[in-house]
C-alpha positions as CSV (number, residue, x, y, z in Angstrom):
1,X,65.6,-11.0,174.9
2,X,62.6,-10.0,172.4
3,X,60.4,-12.8,171.2
4,X,57.6,-12.1,168.5
5,X,54.5,-13.9,167.3
6,X,52.1,-13.0,164.4
7,X,48.5,-13.7,164.4
8,X,46.3,-13.8,161.2
9,X,44.1,-15.8,158.8
10,X,47.3,-16.6,156.7
11,X,48.5,-20.3,157.0
12,X,51.9,-19.1,158.1
13,X,50.9,-16.7,161.2
14,X,52.2,-18.1,164.6
15,X,48.1,-18.2,165.5
16,X,46.3,-19.1,162.4
17,X,42.9,-18.2,162.5
18,X,40.5,-19.9,160.1
19,X,39.7,-18.8,156.5
20,X,36.0,-18.7,157.8
21,X,36.6,-15.8,159.6
22,X,36.8,-13.0,157.0
23,X,36.8,-10.2,159.5
24,X,40.3,-11.0,160.7
25,X,42.9,-9.9,158.1
26,X,45.7,-12.1,156.8
27,X,48.4,-10.5,158.9
28,X,46.2,-9.3,161.7
29,X,48.5,-8.4,164.5
30,X,51.9,-8.8,165.9
31,X,52.6,-9.6,169.7
32,X,55.7,-8.9,171.2
33,X,57.2,-10.1,174.7
34,X,60.5,-8.0,176.4
35,X,61.5,-7.3,179.6
36,X,58.3,-8.8,181.1
37,X,55.8,-7.0,178.8
38,X,53.4,-8.2,176.4
39,X,52.9,-5.7,173.5
40,X,50.0,-6.2,171.2
41,X,50.3,-4.3,167.7
42,X,47.4,-3.9,165.7
43,X,48.4,-4.1,161.6
44,X,45.0,-5.2,160.4
45,X,42.5,-3.6,158.0
46,X,39.4,-3.9,160.6
47,X,41.3,-3.2,163.7
48,X,41.1,-4.8,167.1
49,X,39.7,-4.2,170.4
50,X,41.3,-4.4,174.3
51,X,38.9,-4.3,176.8
52,X,36.3,-2.5,174.3
53,X,39.1,0.4,173.4
54,X,39.8,0.2,169.6
55,X,43.4,-0.3,168.6
56,X,43.9,0.0,165.2
57,X,47.4,0.5,163.5
58,X,49.1,0.8,167.0
59,X,50.5,-0.8,170.0
60,X,49.4,-1.6,173.6
61,X,50.5,-3.3,176.4
62,X,48.2,-6.4,177.1
63,X,47.8,-8.4,180.1
64,X,46.2,-12.3,180.8
65,X,43.0,-10.8,182.0
66,X,42.3,-8.4,179.0
67,X,40.1,-9.4,176.3
68,X,41.5,-8.9,172.9
69,X,39.2,-9.1,170.1
70,X,40.2,-9.0,166.5
71,X,37.9,-7.6,163.9
72,X,34.3,-7.8,165.0
73,X,33.9,-11.4,166.9
74,X,37.2,-13.2,167.3
75,X,38.1,-13.2,170.8
76,X,42.0,-14.1,171.0
77,X,42.3,-16.7,174.2
78,X,45.5,-15.7,176.2
79,X,46.4,-19.4,176.4
80,X,47.0,-19.3,172.7
81,X,49.5,-16.1,173.2
82,X,51.0,-17.7,176.2
83,X,51.6,-21.1,174.3
84,X,53.0,-19.3,171.4
85,X,55.4,-17.0,173.3
86,X,56.3,-19.9,175.5
87,X,55.1,-17.9,178.6
88,X,56.0,-19.4,181.8
89,X,53.0,-19.5,184.1
90,X,54.8,-17.7,187.1
91,X,55.7,-15.2,184.3
92,X,51.9,-15.1,183.2
93,X,51.1,-14.3,186.8
94,X,53.2,-11.7,187.1
95,X,51.8,-10.1,184.0
96,X,48.4,-10.3,185.4
97,X,46.7,-6.7,185.8
98,X,43.1,-6.0,187.8
99,X,42.8,-2.9,185.7
100,X,42.9,-2.1,182.4
101,X,46.4,-1.0,181.0
102,X,46.7,2.5,179.2
103,X,47.5,2.1,175.8
104,X,51.5,1.8,174.8
105,X,52.8,4.8,173.2
106,X,49.4,6.6,172.2
107,X,46.3,7.4,173.8
108,X,43.6,6.0,172.5
109,X,40.1,7.2,173.4
110,X,37.3,4.8,174.1
111,X,35.2,3.7,171.6
112,X,31.7,1.7,171.3
113,X,32.5,-1.7,172.2
114,X,32.7,-4.7,169.6
115,X,29.4,-7.4,169.9
116,X,30.1,-9.7,173.0
117,X,31.1,-13.0,172.3
118,X,29.9,-15.5,174.3
119,X,32.8,-17.9,176.1
120,X,31.2,-20.9,174.4
121,X,31.6,-19.7,170.8
122,X,35.4,-19.1,171.3
123,X,37.0,-19.4,167.8
124,X,39.9,-20.9,169.7
125,X,37.7,-23.9,170.5
126,X,36.5,-24.1,167.0
127,X,33.1,-24.2,168.1
128,X,31.9,-21.8,165.4
129,X,33.3,-23.9,162.5
130,X,31.1,-26.7,163.6
131,X,28.1,-24.7,163.5
132,X,28.6,-22.8,160.1
133,X,29.2,-26.7,158.9
134,X,25.8,-28.0,160.3
135,X,22.9,-28.4,158.1
136,X,20.8,-25.4,157.7
137,X,17.0,-26.2,157.7
138,X,15.7,-22.8,156.9
139,X,18.0,-22.3,154.0
140,X,17.2,-25.5,152.6
141,X,13.3,-25.4,152.8
142,X,12.9,-21.6,152.1
143,X,15.4,-21.3,149.5
144,X,15.6,-18.0,147.8
145,X,13.5,-16.5,150.2
146,X,15.7,-17.4,152.9
147,X,18.6,-15.9,151.2
148,X,17.4,-12.4,150.6
149,X,17.0,-12.1,154.2
150,X,20.4,-13.5,155.1
151,X,22.8,-11.5,152.6
152,X,22.8,-14.6,150.1
153,X,21.1,-13.3,146.8
154,X,22.3,-16.1,144.0
155,X,19.3,-18.5,145.0
156,X,17.3,-15.8,143.0
157,X,18.3,-17.7,139.9
158,X,15.4,-20.1,140.7
159,X,13.0,-17.1,139.4
160,X,14.5,-17.6,136.1
161,X,11.7,-19.8,134.1
162,X,12.3,-23.2,133.5
163,X,15.9,-23.2,133.8
164,X,15.8,-22.1,137.7
165,X,12.9,-24.2,137.9
166,X,14.9,-27.2,137.1
167,X,17.6,-26.5,139.2
168,X,15.6,-25.5,142.3
169,X,15.9,-28.7,144.4
170,X,19.5,-29.0,143.5
171,X,20.0,-25.5,144.8
172,X,17.7,-25.6,148.1
173,X,20.2,-28.9,148.8
174,X,23.5,-26.7,148.4
175,X,22.0,-23.8,150.6
176,X,20.9,-26.6,153.4
177,X,24.9,-27.6,153.1
178,X,26.7,-24.2,152.8
179,X,23.9,-21.5,154.0
180,X,25.3,-21.4,157.2
181,X,28.9,-20.2,156.0
182,X,27.5,-17.9,153.4
183,X,24.9,-16.2,155.8
184,X,27.8,-15.7,158.3
185,X,29.7,-14.0,155.7
186,X,26.9,-12.3,153.5
187,X,25.3,-10.0,156.4
188,X,26.2,-8.3,159.7
189,X,25.2,-10.1,163.1
190,X,25.8,-8.4,166.4
191,X,27.3,-11.8,167.6
192,X,27.1,-15.5,166.8
193,X,24.3,-16.0,169.5
194,X,22.2,-13.6,167.2
195,X,23.2,-15.6,163.9
196,X,22.5,-18.7,165.7
197,X,19.0,-17.5,166.9
198,X,18.0,-16.2,163.5
199,X,18.8,-19.6,162.0
200,X,17.2,-21.4,164.6
201,X,13.7,-19.4,163.9
202,X,13.7,-20.0,160.3
203,X,14.5,-24.0,160.7
204,X,11.2,-23.7,163.3
205,X,9.1,-21.7,160.8
206,X,10.4,-24.4,158.2
207,X,9.3,-27.2,160.4
208,X,5.8,-25.3,161.6
209,X,4.9,-25.5,157.7
210,X,6.2,-29.0,157.0
211,X,4.2,-30.0,159.8
212,X,1.0,-28.1,158.8
213,X,1.4,-29.3,155.0
214,X,1.2,-32.9,156.4
215,X,-1.7,-32.4,158.5
216,X,-3.4,-30.7,155.7
217,X,-2.6,-33.6,153.0
218,X,-3.9,-36.2,155.4
219,X,-7.0,-34.2,155.9
220,X,-7.5,-33.5,152.6
221,X,-7.1,-37.3,151.7
222,X,-9.6,-38.1,154.1
223,X,-11.9,-35.5,153.2
224,X,-11.4,-36.8,149.4
225,X,-12.1,-40.4,150.5
226,X,-15.2,-39.9,152.2
227,X,-16.4,-37.9,149.2
228,X,-15.8,-40.8,147.0
229,X,-17.1,-43.2,149.9
230,X,-20.4,-41.1,150.0
231,X,-20.5,-40.8,145.9
232,X,-20.2,-44.8,145.7
233,X,-23.1,-45.5,148.1
234,X,-25.3,-43.4,146.5
């Protein structure tokens, strides 16, 4: 008896992907189990990859040791497929294949692989959601300058005389809160590690400049106090 599950960002899908990952279509794929075979069917806009081979608007047989990537980044864990299809552990073992299985029904030539995703940033584990919802110090400190380099352009409104200047602090606070989400969506990143590395660099520069400003303030205060003291003694 054939069983079918659906995958996508639509909440009604059997495997629901968070709205934060707009590279995955609302109805991205169907997965079937029939007569001991698991068939992956891509019906998305951006396509999928199975073991670095492009799968777009077609079907392919998949196995538990295959790497299934939806869109550019989202690695679909086999555990989700196993749970949604109610595959027994024995059946899952029978489905194991040491090598890549050829496409089901169509011959698809190998394509350039999608950007690798580190296991620690598996969408199913919710790690990316937590990272994206964290505070972004680079966005808070640098504001519109950070936005230009991270695909977030609306903070340029701070350059509007008077109105923008008055709202600058509020805008920077908003960027600190939502900057990660907007930057992740607004610009192409090789993978989530690349995204984190860039945001960490912005945060470190913000820290360096903040520390330097404090040091300069202290030195200026000392120098000013020395000048005042010298003037009073004279």
